[in-house]
mmCIF file of C-alpha atoms in Angstrom:
data_model
loop_
_atom_site.group_PDB
_atom_site.id
_atom_site.type_symbol
_atom_site.label_atom_id
_atom_site.label_comp_id
_atom_site.label_asym_id
_atom_site.label_seq_id
_atom_site.Cartn_x
_atom_site.Cartn_y
_atom_site.Cartn_z
ATOM 1 C CA MET A 8 -42.390 23.803 5.358
ATOM 2 C CA PRO A 9 -45.813 22.716 6.748
ATOM 3 C CA SER A 10 -48.912 23.608 4.781
ATOM 4 C CA ALA A 11 -51.370 26.299 5.928
ATOM 5 C CA LYS A 12 -53.918 23.555 6.567
ATOM 6 C CA SER A 13 -51.580 21.550 8.836
ATOM 7 C CA SER A 14 -50.572 24.741 10.742
ATOM 8 C CA SER A 15 -54.189 25.552 11.386
ATOM 9 C CA GLY A 16 -54.773 22.051 12.696
ATOM 10 C CA HIS A 17 -51.786 22.287 15.056
ATOM 11 C CA ASP A 18 -53.065 25.629 16.371
ATOM 12 C CA ALA A 19 -56.451 24.110 17.136
ATOM 13 C CA VAL A 20 -54.867 21.219 19.031
ATOM 14 C CA ARG A 21 -52.670 23.635 20.951
ATOM 15 C CA ARG A 22 -55.716 25.759 21.936
ATOM 16 C CA ASP A 23 -57.533 22.667 23.166
ATOM 17 C CA LEU A 24 -54.553 21.593 25.278
ATOM 18 C CA LEU A 25 -54.178 25.036 26.819
ATOM 19 C CA LYS A 26 -57.907 25.159 27.604
ATOM 20 C CA ALA A 27 -57.749 21.733 29.252
ATOM 21 C CA ALA A 28 -54.703 22.742 31.314
ATOM 22 C CA ALA A 29 -56.446 25.920 32.467
ATOM 23 C CA LEU A 30 -59.525 23.990 33.548
ATOM 24 C CA ALA A 31 -57.391 21.425 35.377
ATOM 25 C CA THR A 32 -55.482 24.140 37.238
ATOM 26 C CA ALA A 33 -58.707 25.897 38.209
ATOM 27 C CA SER A 34 -60.006 22.669 39.757
ATOM 28 C CA LEU A 35 -56.993 22.308 42.045
ATOM 29 C CA SER A 36 -57.273 23.340 45.667
ATOM 30 C CA SER A 37 -55.473 26.538 46.639
ATOM 31 C CA THR A 38 -52.984 24.486 48.675
ATOM 32 C CA THR A 39 -52.123 22.294 45.688
ATOM 33 C CA ARG A 40 -51.751 25.298 43.385
ATOM 34 C CA ALA A 41 -49.396 26.943 45.870
ATOM 35 C CA ALA A 42 -47.262 23.807 45.957
ATOM 36 C CA LEU A 43 -46.952 23.904 42.164
ATOM 37 C CA THR A 44 -46.077 27.593 42.054
ATOM 38 C CA PRO A 45 -42.336 28.211 41.430
ATOM 39 C CA LYS A 46 -40.397 29.514 44.413
ATOM 40 C CA SER A 47 -39.715 33.214 44.519
ATOM 41 C CA ALA A 48 -36.446 34.326 42.994
ATOM 42 C CA PRO A 49 -33.455 34.454 45.355
ATOM 43 C CA THR A 50 -32.606 37.818 46.862
ATOM 44 C CA LEU A 51 -30.563 40.154 44.688
ATOM 45 C CA LEU A 52 -28.186 42.718 46.075
ATOM 46 C CA GLY A 53 -28.308 46.381 45.086
ATOM 47 C CA GLN A 54 -26.620 48.111 42.196
ATOM 48 C CA VAL A 55 -23.049 47.005 41.502
ATOM 49 C CA ARG A 56 -20.754 50.022 41.299
ATOM 50 C CA GLN A 57 -17.254 50.239 39.847
ATOM 51 C CA VAL A 58 -14.160 51.926 41.265
ATOM 52 C CA ASP A 59 -10.537 51.891 40.155
ATOM 53 C CA ALA A 60 -8.560 50.175 42.911
ATOM 54 C CA GLY A 61 -4.931 49.312 42.239
ATOM 55 C CA ALA A 62 -4.725 47.266 39.032
ATOM 56 C CA LEU A 63 -8.476 46.692 38.941
ATOM 57 C CA SER A 64 -11.764 48.261 38.106
ATOM 58 C CA MET A 65 -13.456 46.616 41.050
ATOM 59 C CA GLY A 66 -17.150 45.837 41.117
ATOM 60 C CA TYR A 67 -18.753 46.223 44.530
ATOM 61 C CA VAL A 68 -22.040 46.762 46.302
ATOM 62 C CA ASP A 69 -22.272 49.594 48.838
ATOM 63 C CA MET A 70 -25.314 49.344 51.094
ATOM 64 C CA GLY A 71 -26.565 51.127 54.173
ATOM 65 C CA PRO A 72 -25.917 54.648 55.475
ATOM 66 C CA ALA A 73 -22.835 56.343 54.030
ATOM 67 C CA ASN A 74 -21.825 57.467 57.522
ATOM 68 C CA GLY A 75 -22.346 54.053 59.108
ATOM 69 C CA ARG A 76 -19.491 52.014 60.538
ATOM 70 C CA PRO A 77 -17.960 50.261 57.534
ATOM 71 C CA VAL A 78 -18.013 46.494 57.154
ATOM 72 C CA ILE A 79 -16.297 44.711 54.248
ATOM 73 C CA LEU A 80 -17.564 41.237 53.336
ATOM 74 C CA LEU A 81 -15.295 39.012 51.226
ATOM 75 C CA HIS A 82 -16.511 35.957 49.326
ATOM 76 C CA GLY A 83 -14.514 32.910 48.321
ATOM 77 C CA TRP A 84 -14.277 30.430 45.447
ATOM 78 C CA PRO A 85 -16.457 29.348 43.764
ATOM 79 C CA TYR A 86 -18.937 31.863 45.135
ATOM 80 C CA ASP A 87 -19.634 35.565 44.682
ATOM 81 C CA ILE A 88 -21.131 38.620 46.372
ATOM 82 C CA HIS A 89 -24.532 36.913 46.683
ATOM 83 C CA ALA A 90 -23.143 34.709 49.428
ATOM 84 C CA PHE A 91 -24.005 37.745 51.571
ATOM 85 C CA ALA A 92 -27.390 38.561 50.036
ATOM 86 C CA ASP A 93 -29.261 37.672 53.229
ATOM 87 C CA VAL A 94 -26.529 38.953 55.551
ATOM 88 C CA ALA A 95 -26.294 42.494 54.215
ATOM 89 C CA PRO A 96 -29.883 43.583 55.019
ATOM 90 C CA ILE A 97 -29.459 42.514 58.642
ATOM 91 C CA LEU A 98 -26.314 44.612 58.923
ATOM 92 C CA THR A 99 -27.699 47.683 57.182
ATOM 93 C CA GLN A 100 -30.808 47.613 59.373
ATOM 94 C CA ALA A 101 -28.424 47.967 62.324
ATOM 95 C CA GLY A 102 -26.961 51.105 60.754
ATOM 96 C CA LEU A 103 -23.799 49.633 59.257
ATOM 97 C CA ARG A 104 -22.350 50.529 55.877
ATOM 98 C CA VAL A 105 -21.798 47.236 54.054
ATOM 99 C CA ILE A 106 -19.326 46.924 51.173
ATOM 100 C CA ILE A 107 -19.178 43.653 49.220
ATOM 101 C CA PRO A 108 -16.626 43.466 46.382
ATOM 102 C CA HIS A 109 -16.285 40.968 43.579
ATOM 103 C CA LEU A 110 -12.803 39.449 43.908
ATOM 104 C CA ARG A 111 -10.479 39.674 40.917
ATOM 105 C CA GLY A 112 -11.706 37.278 38.263
ATOM 106 C CA PHE A 113 -15.328 37.410 39.443
ATOM 107 C CA GLY A 114 -18.383 39.375 38.416
ATOM 108 C CA THR A 115 -17.778 42.866 37.064
ATOM 109 C CA THR A 116 -14.248 43.234 38.447
ATOM 110 C CA ARG A 117 -11.850 43.768 35.536
ATOM 111 C CA PHE A 118 -8.154 44.432 35.033
ATOM 112 C CA LEU A 119 -7.382 47.979 33.937
ATOM 113 C CA SER A 120 -4.630 46.712 31.626
ATOM 114 C CA ALA A 121 -4.514 43.662 29.385
ATOM 115 C CA ASP A 122 -0.794 43.442 30.181
ATOM 116 C CA THR A 123 -1.240 42.910 33.938
ATOM 117 C CA PRO A 124 -0.391 39.314 34.937
ATOM 118 C CA ARG A 125 -3.449 37.400 36.104
ATOM 119 C CA ASN A 126 -1.955 36.784 39.523
ATOM 120 C CA ALA A 127 -4.008 35.453 42.443
ATOM 121 C CA GLN A 128 -1.435 34.699 45.131
ATOM 122 C CA GLN A 129 -2.610 35.325 48.680
ATOM 123 C CA ALA A 130 -0.774 38.634 49.175
ATOM 124 C CA MET A 131 -2.196 39.970 45.917
ATOM 125 C CA LEU A 132 -5.784 39.250 46.900
ATOM 126 C CA ALA A 133 -5.218 40.920 50.267
ATOM 127 C CA THR A 134 -3.693 44.035 48.730
ATOM 128 C CA ASP A 135 -6.822 44.272 46.556
ATOM 129 C CA VAL A 136 -8.813 44.760 49.768
ATOM 130 C CA VAL A 137 -6.536 47.554 50.949
ATOM 131 C CA ALA A 138 -6.658 49.175 47.494
ATOM 132 C CA LEU A 139 -10.462 49.121 47.618
ATOM 133 C CA MET A 140 -10.445 50.726 51.066
ATOM 134 C CA ASP A 141 -8.097 53.429 49.787
ATOM 135 C CA ALA A 142 -10.266 54.054 46.720
ATOM 136 C CA LEU A 143 -13.383 54.422 48.888
ATOM 137 C CA HIS A 144 -11.524 56.510 51.518
ATOM 138 C CA ILE A 145 -12.190 53.966 54.266
ATOM 139 C CA PRO A 146 -9.339 54.123 56.782
ATOM 140 C CA ARG A 147 -10.552 51.251 58.964
ATOM 141 C CA ALA A 148 -13.281 48.600 58.809
ATOM 142 C CA THR A 149 -14.590 45.397 60.275
ATOM 143 C CA ILE A 150 -13.603 42.722 57.748
ATOM 144 C CA ALA A 151 -15.382 39.385 57.452
ATOM 145 C CA GLY A 152 -15.158 36.554 54.962
ATOM 146 C CA PHE A 153 -14.997 32.879 54.121
ATOM 147 C CA ASP A 154 -12.685 30.740 52.000
ATOM 148 C CA TRP A 155 -10.462 33.023 49.851
ATOM 149 C CA GLY A 156 -12.184 35.968 51.503
ATOM 150 C CA ALA A 157 -11.347 34.750 55.000
ATOM 151 C CA ARG A 158 -7.698 34.351 54.002
ATOM 152 C CA SER A 159 -7.561 37.921 52.706
ATOM 153 C CA ALA A 160 -9.319 39.200 55.824
ATOM 154 C CA CYS A 161 -6.803 37.393 58.039
ATOM 155 C CA ILE A 162 -3.890 38.837 56.055
ATOM 156 C CA VAL A 163 -5.168 42.396 56.337
ATOM 157 C CA ALA A 164 -5.711 41.902 60.075
ATOM 158 C CA ALA A 165 -2.213 40.452 60.523
ATOM 159 C CA LEU A 166 -0.194 42.839 58.326
ATOM 160 C CA TRP A 167 -2.239 46.037 58.539
ATOM 161 C CA PRO A 168 -4.104 45.930 61.858
ATOM 162 C CA GLU A 169 -4.565 49.700 61.672
ATOM 163 C CA ARG A 170 -6.948 49.064 58.734
ATOM 164 C CA CYS A 171 -8.914 46.244 60.406
ATOM 165 C CA SER A 172 -10.873 47.114 63.532
ATOM 166 C CA ALA A 173 -12.181 43.567 63.972
ATOM 167 C CA LEU A 174 -12.305 40.255 62.108
ATOM 168 C CA VAL A 175 -14.824 37.491 61.407
ATOM 169 C CA SER A 176 -13.184 34.516 59.717
ATOM 170 C CA VAL A 177 -14.966 31.339 58.678
ATOM 171 C CA SER A 178 -12.623 28.362 59.156
ATOM 172 C CA GLY A 179 -10.232 30.440 61.236
ATOM 173 C CA TYR A 180 -6.610 31.227 60.458
ATOM 174 C CA LEU A 181 -6.048 30.538 56.764
ATOM 175 C CA ILE A 182 -2.737 32.308 56.093
ATOM 176 C CA GLY A 183 -0.316 29.948 54.363
ATOM 177 C CA SER A 184 2.846 29.885 52.323
ATOM 178 C CA GLN A 185 4.329 28.098 49.346
ATOM 179 C CA LYS A 186 6.681 26.236 51.662
ATOM 180 C CA ALA A 187 3.767 24.990 53.726
ATOM 181 C CA GLY A 188 2.017 23.993 50.508
ATOM 182 C CA GLN A 189 4.865 21.622 49.653
ATOM 183 C CA ALA A 190 4.437 19.566 52.835
ATOM 184 C CA PRO A 191 2.578 16.284 52.241
ATOM 185 C CA LEU A 192 -0.652 15.632 54.094
ATOM 186 C CA PRO A 193 -2.248 12.376 55.258
ATOM 187 C CA PRO A 194 -3.977 10.540 52.399
ATOM 188 C CA LYS A 195 -7.503 11.497 53.463
ATOM 189 C CA ALA A 196 -6.548 15.170 53.596
ATOM 190 C CA GLU A 197 -4.831 14.960 50.212
ATOM 191 C CA LEU A 198 -8.003 13.458 48.736
ATOM 192 C CA ALA A 199 -9.986 16.505 49.845
ATOM 193 C CA TRP A 200 -7.681 18.674 47.724
ATOM 194 C CA TRP A 201 -8.353 16.709 44.506
ATOM 195 C CA TYR A 202 -9.255 19.820 42.538
ATOM 196 C CA GLN A 203 -5.962 21.505 43.421
ATOM 197 C CA TYR A 204 -4.077 18.671 41.745
ATOM 198 C CA TYR A 205 -6.471 18.701 38.803
ATOM 199 C CA PHE A 206 -5.793 22.418 38.327
ATOM 200 C CA ALA A 207 -2.051 21.717 38.349
ATOM 201 C CA THR A 208 -2.416 19.982 34.970
ATOM 202 C CA GLU A 209 -3.071 21.468 31.556
ATOM 203 C CA ARG A 210 -6.031 19.111 31.264
ATOM 204 C CA GLY A 211 -7.351 20.694 34.449
ATOM 205 C CA ARG A 212 -6.957 24.200 33.066
ATOM 206 C CA ALA A 213 -8.805 23.201 29.882
ATOM 207 C CA GLY A 214 -11.442 21.274 31.800
ATOM 208 C CA TYR A 215 -12.203 24.110 34.196
ATOM 209 C CA THR A 216 -12.376 26.629 31.353
ATOM 210 C CA ALA A 217 -14.746 24.434 29.352
ATOM 211 C CA ASN A 218 -16.938 23.224 32.220
ATOM 212 C CA CYS A 219 -16.708 26.024 34.757
ATOM 213 C CA ARG A 220 -20.352 26.224 35.803
ATOM 214 C CA ALA A 221 -20.809 22.462 36.134
ATOM 215 C CA PHE A 222 -17.484 22.144 37.958
ATOM 216 C CA ASN A 223 -18.347 24.848 40.477
ATOM 217 C CA GLU A 224 -21.804 23.434 41.122
ATOM 218 C CA LEU A 225 -20.104 20.154 42.023
ATOM 219 C CA ILE A 226 -17.834 22.033 44.460
ATOM 220 C CA TRP A 227 -20.889 23.650 46.063
ATOM 221 C CA ARG A 228 -22.426 20.222 46.641
ATOM 222 C CA LEU A 229 -19.249 18.603 47.947
ATOM 223 C CA ALA A 230 -18.341 21.524 50.216
ATOM 224 C CA SER A 231 -21.878 21.832 51.615
ATOM 225 C CA PRO A 232 -23.316 18.317 51.409
ATOM 226 C CA ARG A 233 -26.466 19.133 53.407
ATOM 227 C CA TRP A 234 -27.283 22.470 51.734
ATOM 228 C CA ALA A 235 -30.367 22.056 49.523
ATOM 229 C CA PHE A 236 -29.795 25.086 47.279
ATOM 230 C CA ASP A 237 -31.956 25.367 44.172
ATOM 231 C CA ASP A 238 -31.060 26.112 40.557
ATOM 232 C CA PRO A 239 -31.912 29.850 40.674
ATOM 233 C CA THR A 240 -29.730 30.310 43.741
ATOM 234 C CA TYR A 241 -26.762 28.715 42.025
ATOM 235 C CA ALA A 242 -27.402 30.551 38.742
ATOM 236 C CA ARG A 243 -27.401 33.890 40.567
ATOM 237 C CA SER A 244 -23.787 33.353 41.636
ATOM 238 C CA ALA A 245 -22.681 31.367 38.580
ATOM 239 C CA ALA A 246 -23.148 34.446 36.414
ATOM 240 C CA SER A 247 -20.062 35.856 38.142
ATOM 241 C CA PHE A 248 -17.917 33.059 36.706
ATOM 242 C CA ASP A 249 -18.448 34.394 33.175
ATOM 243 C CA ASN A 250 -15.659 36.919 33.783
ATOM 244 C CA ASP A 251 -13.013 36.555 31.041
ATOM 245 C CA ASP A 252 -10.237 36.288 33.659
ATOM 246 C CA HIS A 253 -12.006 33.862 35.981
ATOM 247 C CA ALA A 254 -10.317 30.630 34.931
ATOM 248 C CA ALA A 255 -6.852 32.226 34.807
ATOM 249 C CA ILE A 256 -7.264 33.621 38.331
ATOM 250 C CA VAL A 257 -8.511 30.342 39.802
ATOM 251 C CA ILE A 258 -5.778 28.282 38.143
ATOM 252 C CA HIS A 259 -3.048 30.696 39.250
ATOM 253 C CA ASN A 260 -4.298 30.717 42.842
ATOM 254 C CA TYR A 261 -4.114 26.959 43.237
ATOM 255 C CA ARG A 262 -0.925 26.484 41.219
ATOM 256 C CA TRP A 263 0.787 29.220 43.211
ATOM 257 C CA ARG A 264 0.097 27.346 46.447
ATOM 258 C CA LEU A 265 2.050 24.377 45.058
ATOM 259 C CA SER A 266 4.895 26.605 43.759
ATOM 260 C CA LEU A 267 3.815 25.828 40.194
ATOM 261 C CA ALA A 268 3.039 29.440 39.255
ATOM 262 C CA ASP A 269 5.109 32.595 39.509
ATOM 263 C CA SER A 270 4.881 35.111 42.328
ATOM 264 C CA ASP A 271 4.967 38.857 41.860
ATOM 265 C CA PRO A 272 8.497 39.848 43.016
ATOM 266 C CA ALA A 273 7.107 43.085 44.444
ATOM 267 C CA LEU A 274 5.005 41.037 46.856
ATOM 268 C CA GLN A 275 7.809 38.828 48.120
ATOM 269 C CA PRO A 276 8.444 40.910 51.265
ATOM 270 C CA LEU A 277 4.800 40.431 52.213
ATOM 271 C CA GLU A 278 4.911 36.704 51.448
ATOM 272 C CA ASP A 279 8.043 36.377 53.582
ATOM 273 C CA ARG A 280 6.154 37.891 56.503
ATOM 274 C CA LEU A 281 3.137 35.671 55.895
ATOM 275 C CA ALA A 282 5.336 32.567 55.736
ATOM 276 C CA LYS A 283 6.124 33.168 59.416
ATOM 277 C CA ALA A 284 2.418 32.796 60.255
ATOM 278 C CA PRO A 285 2.082 36.159 62.011
ATOM 279 C CA PRO A 286 -0.362 36.380 64.922
ATOM 280 C CA ILE A 287 -3.588 38.359 64.684
ATOM 281 C CA ALA A 288 -4.214 40.731 67.567
ATOM 282 C CA VAL A 289 -7.435 42.454 66.466
ATOM 283 C CA PRO A 290 -10.696 41.284 68.108
ATOM 284 C CA THR A 291 -11.818 38.165 66.260
ATOM 285 C CA ILE A 292 -14.627 35.671 65.955
ATOM 286 C CA THR A 293 -13.851 32.492 64.027
ATOM 287 C CA MET A 294 -16.693 30.307 62.832
ATOM 288 C CA GLU A 295 -17.215 26.829 61.447
ATOM 289 C CA GLY A 296 -20.180 24.890 60.155
ATOM 290 C CA ASP A 297 -20.749 21.424 61.539
ATOM 291 C CA ALA A 298 -21.008 19.901 58.042
ATOM 292 C CA ASN A 299 -18.188 21.640 56.193
ATOM 293 C CA GLY A 300 -17.137 19.283 53.410
ATOM 294 C CA ALA A 301 -14.237 21.434 52.177
ATOM 295 C CA PRO A 302 -10.662 21.150 53.470
ATOM 296 C CA HIS A 303 -10.361 23.203 56.654
ATOM 297 C CA PRO A 304 -8.234 23.241 59.812
ATOM 298 C CA GLU A 305 -9.544 22.231 63.209
ATOM 299 C CA PRO A 306 -10.077 25.136 65.653
ATOM 300 C CA ASP A 307 -7.449 23.861 68.086
ATOM 301 C CA ALA A 308 -4.842 24.104 65.326
ATOM 302 C CA TYR A 309 -5.145 27.883 65.033
ATOM 303 C CA ARG A 310 -6.397 29.078 68.414
ATOM 304 C CA ALA A 311 -2.954 30.356 69.459
ATOM 305 C CA LYS A 312 -2.676 32.552 66.356
ATOM 306 C CA PHE A 313 -5.326 34.935 67.722
ATOM 307 C CA THR A 314 -3.792 36.904 70.564
ATOM 308 C CA GLY A 315 -6.494 39.518 71.164
ATOM 309 C CA VAL A 316 -10.122 39.231 72.238
ATOM 310 C CA TYR A 317 -11.255 35.973 70.674
ATOM 311 C CA GLU A 318 -14.244 33.679 70.340
ATOM 312 C CA HIS A 319 -14.899 30.579 68.264
ATOM 313 C CA ARG A 320 -18.407 29.556 67.203
ATOM 314 C CA LEU A 321 -19.491 26.181 65.842
ATOM 315 C CA ILE A 322 -22.744 26.552 63.906
ATOM 316 C CA GLY A 323 -24.907 23.429 63.942
ATOM 317 C CA GLY A 324 -27.741 22.277 61.726
ATOM 318 C CA GLY A 325 -25.824 20.818 58.799
ATOM 319 C CA ILE A 326 -24.022 24.039 57.839
ATOM 320 C CA GLY A 327 -21.345 23.616 55.194
ATOM 321 C CA HIS A 328 -18.535 25.663 53.683
ATOM 322 C CA ASN A 329 -20.593 28.651 52.544
ATOM 323 C CA LEU A 330 -21.597 29.561 56.075
ATOM 324 C CA PRO A 331 -22.769 33.150 55.346
ATOM 325 C CA GLN A 332 -25.292 31.917 52.785
ATOM 326 C CA GLU A 333 -26.345 28.809 54.683
ATOM 327 C CA ALA A 334 -26.585 30.481 58.096
ATOM 328 C CA PRO A 335 -26.911 34.214 57.370
ATOM 329 C CA ARG A 336 -28.300 35.192 60.759
ATOM 330 C CA ASP A 337 -25.478 33.471 62.623
ATOM 331 C CA PHE A 338 -22.875 35.106 60.412
ATOM 332 C CA ALA A 339 -24.546 38.514 60.646
ATOM 333 C CA GLN A 340 -24.740 38.293 64.428
ATOM 334 C CA ALA A 341 -21.007 37.687 64.632
ATOM 335 C CA VAL A 342 -20.323 40.689 62.387
ATOM 336 C CA LEU A 343 -22.695 42.875 64.430
ATOM 337 C CA LYS A 344 -20.849 41.955 67.598
ATOM 338 C CA MET A 345 -17.437 42.680 66.073
ATOM 339 C CA ALA A 346 -18.730 45.980 64.676
ATOM 340 C CA GLY A 347 -19.885 46.980 68.148
ATOM 341 C CA VAL A 348 -23.640 47.140 67.499
ATOM 342 C CA ALA A 349 -24.873 43.753 68.752
#
C-alpha cells in the first residue's frame, strides 16, 4: 500500500495535469473544440413493453397514435429494433401507429416456458408475428422488414394475406425451404454463406456463444461494407444479443435451413405450403441497397412471385444490408406509400 506522503504527491501531480489540460482546452478555437466533442448518442426508441404472444413474452415498442393505421417493422439478424430508430419517427409524424418487436432470442423477448424448444424455423418466426397481432388486437397491418424480418413479412403476406394490407421487403422474396437449402450453389455464392457452415459445427455453436458481439460486428461490416457506423450505434443494438436464448435461436435457424435441426411437426403443413414458393398478391415494394454485401437474390429472380401491385427500388449511395438504418428516409417513404399516406 502506498504511503500517505506518496499519495499526496500523486494527487498534486494529478491536479497539475488537470489544470494544464483545462488551460489547453480553453485555448482551442470553438471549431477545434467542437471537433473533439464526442458525437451525440444514437437515437433510442421509446419504452419497450411486454405482451404474451403465443409461446413468448414479446418485447416491443408501440409508437404513434393508438388509432393510427398499424405498421409492423421486423428486424433481422444480427440486428434489433434500433434498425428502425430513425424510421419510426417519420412514420409516426404521418399519423401511423408503429409496432417494432424484438424477434425471439433478441432483446427482452423471452420464452414463457423453459421447456419450449428454441426453434427458429421460418414458419415459427412468421407465426410469432401473427401471435403478436392477435395479442395486440390488430386484425390487419402494413408489414415491413429486412433479412429475417423480410422473410417473416413475406410469409405472412403469402399465407395470411387477410392480415397483411401491404408489404415492404428488403431483398425481395425470401421464402425458402429445407429442400431448396440442400441445393448446391456456385462457389462464390457458397463463400458468402460461410457463417451458415460455421454454425453447422459444434465449434461454431461454441464460438458464436463465446464471441457473439465481436462476431456480429464483423457481420455488420461485411454485410454493409460502406456503412461507417460508430461504436455507440453498434453497442445500442448489441445489447439485444445478451438474451439467454440468442445463440440457440441463431444456431437453430441456420441449421434448420440445411436440414441439420429438427422442425416442429405442428408447423409442417405450413412448411409444405412454403416449399411451393407461394405467390404474394398484396401490394408490395421490394428494395435493395446498391452495396449489399450479404447473400441476396437478384430482383429478376423473384419479380414473378409478386402478382399484385408491385414496385422495386434500388437505393444508391453505398447502402448495404441494413437498409432501414442506413437509408431510413428511403425505407420510411416506401412504408408511407404502402400504408396509403405518402
